Short mmCIF file of C-alpha atoms in Angstrom, two decimals:
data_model
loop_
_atom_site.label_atom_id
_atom_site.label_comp_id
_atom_site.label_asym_id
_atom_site.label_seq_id
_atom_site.Cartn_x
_atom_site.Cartn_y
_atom_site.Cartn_z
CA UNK A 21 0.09 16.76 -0.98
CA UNK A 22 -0.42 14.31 2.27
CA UNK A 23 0.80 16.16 4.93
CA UNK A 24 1.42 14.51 8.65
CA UNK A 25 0.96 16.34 12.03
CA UNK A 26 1.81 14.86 15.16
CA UNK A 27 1.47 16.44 18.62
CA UNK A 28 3.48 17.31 21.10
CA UNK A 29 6.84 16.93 19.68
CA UNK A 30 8.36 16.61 23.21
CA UNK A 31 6.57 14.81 26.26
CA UNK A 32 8.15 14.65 29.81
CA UNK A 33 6.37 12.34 31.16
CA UNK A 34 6.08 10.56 34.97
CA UNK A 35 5.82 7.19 35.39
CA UNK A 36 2.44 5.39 36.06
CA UNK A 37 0.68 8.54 34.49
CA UNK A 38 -1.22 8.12 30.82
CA UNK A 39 -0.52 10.42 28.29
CA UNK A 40 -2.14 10.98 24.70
CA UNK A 41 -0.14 11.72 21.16
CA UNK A 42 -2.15 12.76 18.09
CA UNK A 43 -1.43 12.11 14.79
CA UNK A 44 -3.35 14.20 11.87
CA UNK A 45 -3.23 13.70 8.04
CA UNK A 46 -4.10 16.27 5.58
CA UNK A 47 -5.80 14.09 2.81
CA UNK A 48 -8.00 10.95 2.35
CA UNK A 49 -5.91 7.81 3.51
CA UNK A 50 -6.72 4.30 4.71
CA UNK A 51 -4.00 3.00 6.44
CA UNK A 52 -1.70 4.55 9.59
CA UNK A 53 1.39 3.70 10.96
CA UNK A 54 2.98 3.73 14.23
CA UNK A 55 6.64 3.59 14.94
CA UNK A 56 9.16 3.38 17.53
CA UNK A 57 12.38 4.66 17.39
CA UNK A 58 15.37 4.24 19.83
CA UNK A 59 18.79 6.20 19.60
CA UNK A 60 20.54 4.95 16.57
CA UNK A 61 18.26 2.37 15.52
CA UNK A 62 15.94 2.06 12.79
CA UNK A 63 12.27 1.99 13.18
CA UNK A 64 10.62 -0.75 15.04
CA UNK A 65 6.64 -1.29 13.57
CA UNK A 66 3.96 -1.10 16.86
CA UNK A 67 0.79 -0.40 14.99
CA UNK A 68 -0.76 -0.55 11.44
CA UNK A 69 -4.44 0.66 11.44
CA UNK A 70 -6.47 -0.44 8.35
CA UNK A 71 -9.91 0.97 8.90
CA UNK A 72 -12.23 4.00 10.80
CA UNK A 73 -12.49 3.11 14.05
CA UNK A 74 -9.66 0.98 14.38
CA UNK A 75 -8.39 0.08 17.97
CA UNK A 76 -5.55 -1.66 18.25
CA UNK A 77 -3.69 -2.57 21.81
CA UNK A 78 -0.28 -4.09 22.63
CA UNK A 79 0.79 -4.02 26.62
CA UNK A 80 0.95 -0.36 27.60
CA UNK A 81 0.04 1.64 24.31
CA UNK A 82 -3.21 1.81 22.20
CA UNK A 83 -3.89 3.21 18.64
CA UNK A 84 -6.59 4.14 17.28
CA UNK A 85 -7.96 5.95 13.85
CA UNK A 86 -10.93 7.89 13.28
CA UNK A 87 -10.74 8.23 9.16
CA UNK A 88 -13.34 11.45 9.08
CA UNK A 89 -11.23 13.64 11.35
CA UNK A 90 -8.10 11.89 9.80
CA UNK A 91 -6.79 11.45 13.30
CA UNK A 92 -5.07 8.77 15.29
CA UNK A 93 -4.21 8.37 18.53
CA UNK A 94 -1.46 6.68 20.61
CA UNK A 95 -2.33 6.63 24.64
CA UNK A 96 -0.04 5.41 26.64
CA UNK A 97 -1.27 4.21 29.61
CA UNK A 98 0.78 4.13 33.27
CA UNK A 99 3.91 4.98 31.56
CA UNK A 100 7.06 3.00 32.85
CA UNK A 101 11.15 4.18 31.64
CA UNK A 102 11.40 1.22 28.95
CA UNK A 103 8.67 3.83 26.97
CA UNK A 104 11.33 6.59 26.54
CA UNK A 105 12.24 6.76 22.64
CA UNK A 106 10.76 8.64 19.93
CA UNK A 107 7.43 7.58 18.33
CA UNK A 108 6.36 8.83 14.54
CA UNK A 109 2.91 8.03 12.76
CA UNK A 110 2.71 7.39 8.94
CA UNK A 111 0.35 7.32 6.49
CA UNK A 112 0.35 6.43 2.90
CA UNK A 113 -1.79 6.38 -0.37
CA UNK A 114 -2.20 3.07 -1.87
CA UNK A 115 1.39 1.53 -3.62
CA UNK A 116 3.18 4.93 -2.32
CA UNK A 117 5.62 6.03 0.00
CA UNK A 118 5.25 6.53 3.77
CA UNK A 119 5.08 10.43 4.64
CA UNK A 120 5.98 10.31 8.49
CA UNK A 121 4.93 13.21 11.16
CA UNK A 122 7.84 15.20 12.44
CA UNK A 123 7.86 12.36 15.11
CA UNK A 124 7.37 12.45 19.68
CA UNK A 125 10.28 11.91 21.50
CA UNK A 126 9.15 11.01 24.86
CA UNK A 127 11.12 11.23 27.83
CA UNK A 128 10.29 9.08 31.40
CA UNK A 129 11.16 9.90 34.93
CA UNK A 130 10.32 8.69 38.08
CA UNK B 18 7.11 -10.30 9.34
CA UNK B 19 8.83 -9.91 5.95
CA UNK B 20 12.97 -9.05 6.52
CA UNK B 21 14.59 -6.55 4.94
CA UNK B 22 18.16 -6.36 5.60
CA UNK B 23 20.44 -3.33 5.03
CA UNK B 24 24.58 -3.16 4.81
CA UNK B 25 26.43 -1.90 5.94
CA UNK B 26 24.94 -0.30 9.11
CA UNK B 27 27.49 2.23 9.52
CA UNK B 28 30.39 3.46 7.43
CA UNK B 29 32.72 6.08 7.48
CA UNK B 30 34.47 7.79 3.92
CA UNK B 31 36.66 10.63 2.90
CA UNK B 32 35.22 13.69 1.72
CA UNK B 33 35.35 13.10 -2.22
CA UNK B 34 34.53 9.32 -2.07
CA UNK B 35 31.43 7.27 -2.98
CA UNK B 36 29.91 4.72 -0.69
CA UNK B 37 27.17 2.45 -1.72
CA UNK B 38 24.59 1.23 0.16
CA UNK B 39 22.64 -2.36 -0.01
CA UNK B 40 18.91 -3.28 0.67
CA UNK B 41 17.83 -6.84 0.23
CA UNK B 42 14.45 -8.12 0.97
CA UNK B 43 15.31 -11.82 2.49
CA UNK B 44 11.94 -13.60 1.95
CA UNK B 45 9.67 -11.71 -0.59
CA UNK B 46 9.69 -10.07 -3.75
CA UNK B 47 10.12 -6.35 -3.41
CA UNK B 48 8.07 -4.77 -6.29
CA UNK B 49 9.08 -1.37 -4.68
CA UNK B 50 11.51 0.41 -2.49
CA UNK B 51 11.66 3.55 -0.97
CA UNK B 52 14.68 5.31 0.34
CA UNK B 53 14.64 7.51 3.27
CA UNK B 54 17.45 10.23 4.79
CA UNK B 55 17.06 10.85 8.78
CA UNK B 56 18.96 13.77 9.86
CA UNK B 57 19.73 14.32 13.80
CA UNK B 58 16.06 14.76 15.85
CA UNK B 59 14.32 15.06 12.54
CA UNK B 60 11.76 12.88 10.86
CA UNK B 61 12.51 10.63 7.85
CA UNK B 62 12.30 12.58 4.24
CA UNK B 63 11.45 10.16 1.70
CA UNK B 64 14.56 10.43 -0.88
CA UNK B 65 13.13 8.55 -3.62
CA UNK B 66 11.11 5.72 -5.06
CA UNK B 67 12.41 3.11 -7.08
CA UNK B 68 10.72 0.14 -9.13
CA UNK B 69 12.27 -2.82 -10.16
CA UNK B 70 13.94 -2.47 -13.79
CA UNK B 71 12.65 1.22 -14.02
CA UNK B 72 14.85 4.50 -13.03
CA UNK B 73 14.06 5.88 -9.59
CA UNK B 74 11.70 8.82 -9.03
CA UNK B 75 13.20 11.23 -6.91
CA UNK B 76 11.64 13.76 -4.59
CA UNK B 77 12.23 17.88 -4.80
CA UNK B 78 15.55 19.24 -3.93
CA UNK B 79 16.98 15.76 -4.26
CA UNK B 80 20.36 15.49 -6.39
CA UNK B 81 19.35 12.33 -8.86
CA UNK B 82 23.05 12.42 -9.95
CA UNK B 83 24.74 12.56 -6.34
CA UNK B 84 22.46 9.89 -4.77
CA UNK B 85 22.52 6.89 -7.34
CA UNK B 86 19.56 4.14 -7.31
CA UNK B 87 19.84 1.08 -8.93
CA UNK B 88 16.54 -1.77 -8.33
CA UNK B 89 17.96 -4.59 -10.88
CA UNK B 90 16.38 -7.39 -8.67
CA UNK B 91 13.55 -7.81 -7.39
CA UNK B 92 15.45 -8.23 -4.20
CA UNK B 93 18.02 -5.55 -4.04
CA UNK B 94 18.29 -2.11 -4.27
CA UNK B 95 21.39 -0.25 -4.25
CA UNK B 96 22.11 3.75 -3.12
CA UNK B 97 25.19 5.61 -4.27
CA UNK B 98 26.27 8.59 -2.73
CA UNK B 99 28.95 9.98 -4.91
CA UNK B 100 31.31 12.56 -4.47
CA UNK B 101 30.28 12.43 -0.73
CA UNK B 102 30.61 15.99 1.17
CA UNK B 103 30.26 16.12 5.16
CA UNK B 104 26.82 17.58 4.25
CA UNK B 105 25.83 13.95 2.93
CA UNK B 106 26.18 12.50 6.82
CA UNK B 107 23.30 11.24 8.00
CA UNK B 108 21.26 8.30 8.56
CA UNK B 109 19.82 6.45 5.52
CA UNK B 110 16.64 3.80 5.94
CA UNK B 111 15.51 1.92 3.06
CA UNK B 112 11.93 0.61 3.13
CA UNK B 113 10.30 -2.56 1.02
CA UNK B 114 7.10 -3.21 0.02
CA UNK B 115 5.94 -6.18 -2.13
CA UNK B 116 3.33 -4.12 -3.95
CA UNK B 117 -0.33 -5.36 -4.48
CA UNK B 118 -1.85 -2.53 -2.37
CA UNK B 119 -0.32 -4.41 0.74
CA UNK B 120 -0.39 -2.64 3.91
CA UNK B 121 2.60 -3.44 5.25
CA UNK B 122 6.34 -1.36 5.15
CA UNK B 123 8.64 -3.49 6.37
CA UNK B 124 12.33 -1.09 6.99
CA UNK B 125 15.73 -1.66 7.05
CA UNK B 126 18.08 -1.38 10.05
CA UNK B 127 19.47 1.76 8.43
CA UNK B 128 22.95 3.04 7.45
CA UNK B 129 24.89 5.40 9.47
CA UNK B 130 26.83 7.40 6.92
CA UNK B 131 29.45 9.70 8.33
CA UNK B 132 31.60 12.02 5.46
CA UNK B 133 34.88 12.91 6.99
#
């Protein structure tokens, strides 16, 4: 059964400081997911990571996959208010649902 | 990316009633969608899998008979929560893919179901 881990579940964080969420997977897999989540909304896609060693970037936040520890990681780097909301990683077998970690809700102040 | 669009985003019903919910991939064929229920600060459980033409699969624990799926398009798929119970509130996210091993999900905008 593909289990998904993500840690912490909770981040306080301070703006303009990085911060690290993991994201491990129980069995083989070859793609991961990142999502955002805001209050009420439905999921807006940030990152899909196809391959080991994976490194994908977009303005404050970088993924990344490492397939033989079956981890991925979200940094966030300098973190500014607009990053509050709750993040979840995915993963999937081929042609199967998306089993999604118990998601990050991350909360900035100044 | 591909659209999928879901109606209605929110709807309230009476304890007793059945409300059905739409998912329509706009531009592509969706081989496959997957339903999802999102309860308060929780993750999304994956409610079931349906194929176009073929019955839904269902995950453990839930109620085939209370939570309807219909994929007769390759385009739409419909959920039916019948008999509704203030239990069945929650937030409900259907997901599309257009099969062929693709890596994309593309989701809905979700359905905010509240059972009064």
């Amino acid at each position: 059964e593909l289990k998904v881990e993500q840690n912490p579940l909770f981040l306080s964080m301070q703006e303009g400081k990085n911060y690290t969420i993991y994201c491990n997977y129980s069995t083989t897999s070859d793609r991961l997911y990142w999502y955002r989540q805001d209050p009420g909304k439905s999921l807006e896609s940030l990152f899909v990571l196809l391959s080991n060693g994976a490194v994908k970037q977009e303005g404050r936040l970088m993924a990344s996959l490492d397939t033989k520890a079956r981890l991925s990681t979200l940094h966030i780097t300098a973190a500014v208010h607009d990053l509050s909301a709750t993040y979840f990683c995915a993963t999937q077998q081929a042609g199967t649902a998306l089993i999604f970690g118990k998601g990050t809700t991350l909360s900035v102040s100044s | 990316g591909a659209v999928v669009s879901q109606h209605p985003s929110r709807v309230i019903c009476k304890s007793g009633t059945s409300v059905k919910i739409e998912c329509r991939s706009l531009d592509f064929q969706a081989t496959t969608m997957f339903w999802y229920r999102q309860f308060p600060k929780q993750s999304l459980m994956l409610m079931a899998t349906s194929n176009e033409g073929s019955k839904a699969t269902y995950e453990q624990g839930v109620e085939k008979d209370k939570f309807l799926i219909n994929h007769a398009s390759l385009t739409l798929s419909t959920l039916t929560v019948t008999s509704a119970h203030p239990e069945d509130s929650s937030f409900y996210i259907c997901s599309a893919s257009s099969g062929g091993g693709g890596p994309e999900a593309f989701f809905g905008q979700g359905t905010r179901l509240t059972v009064v």
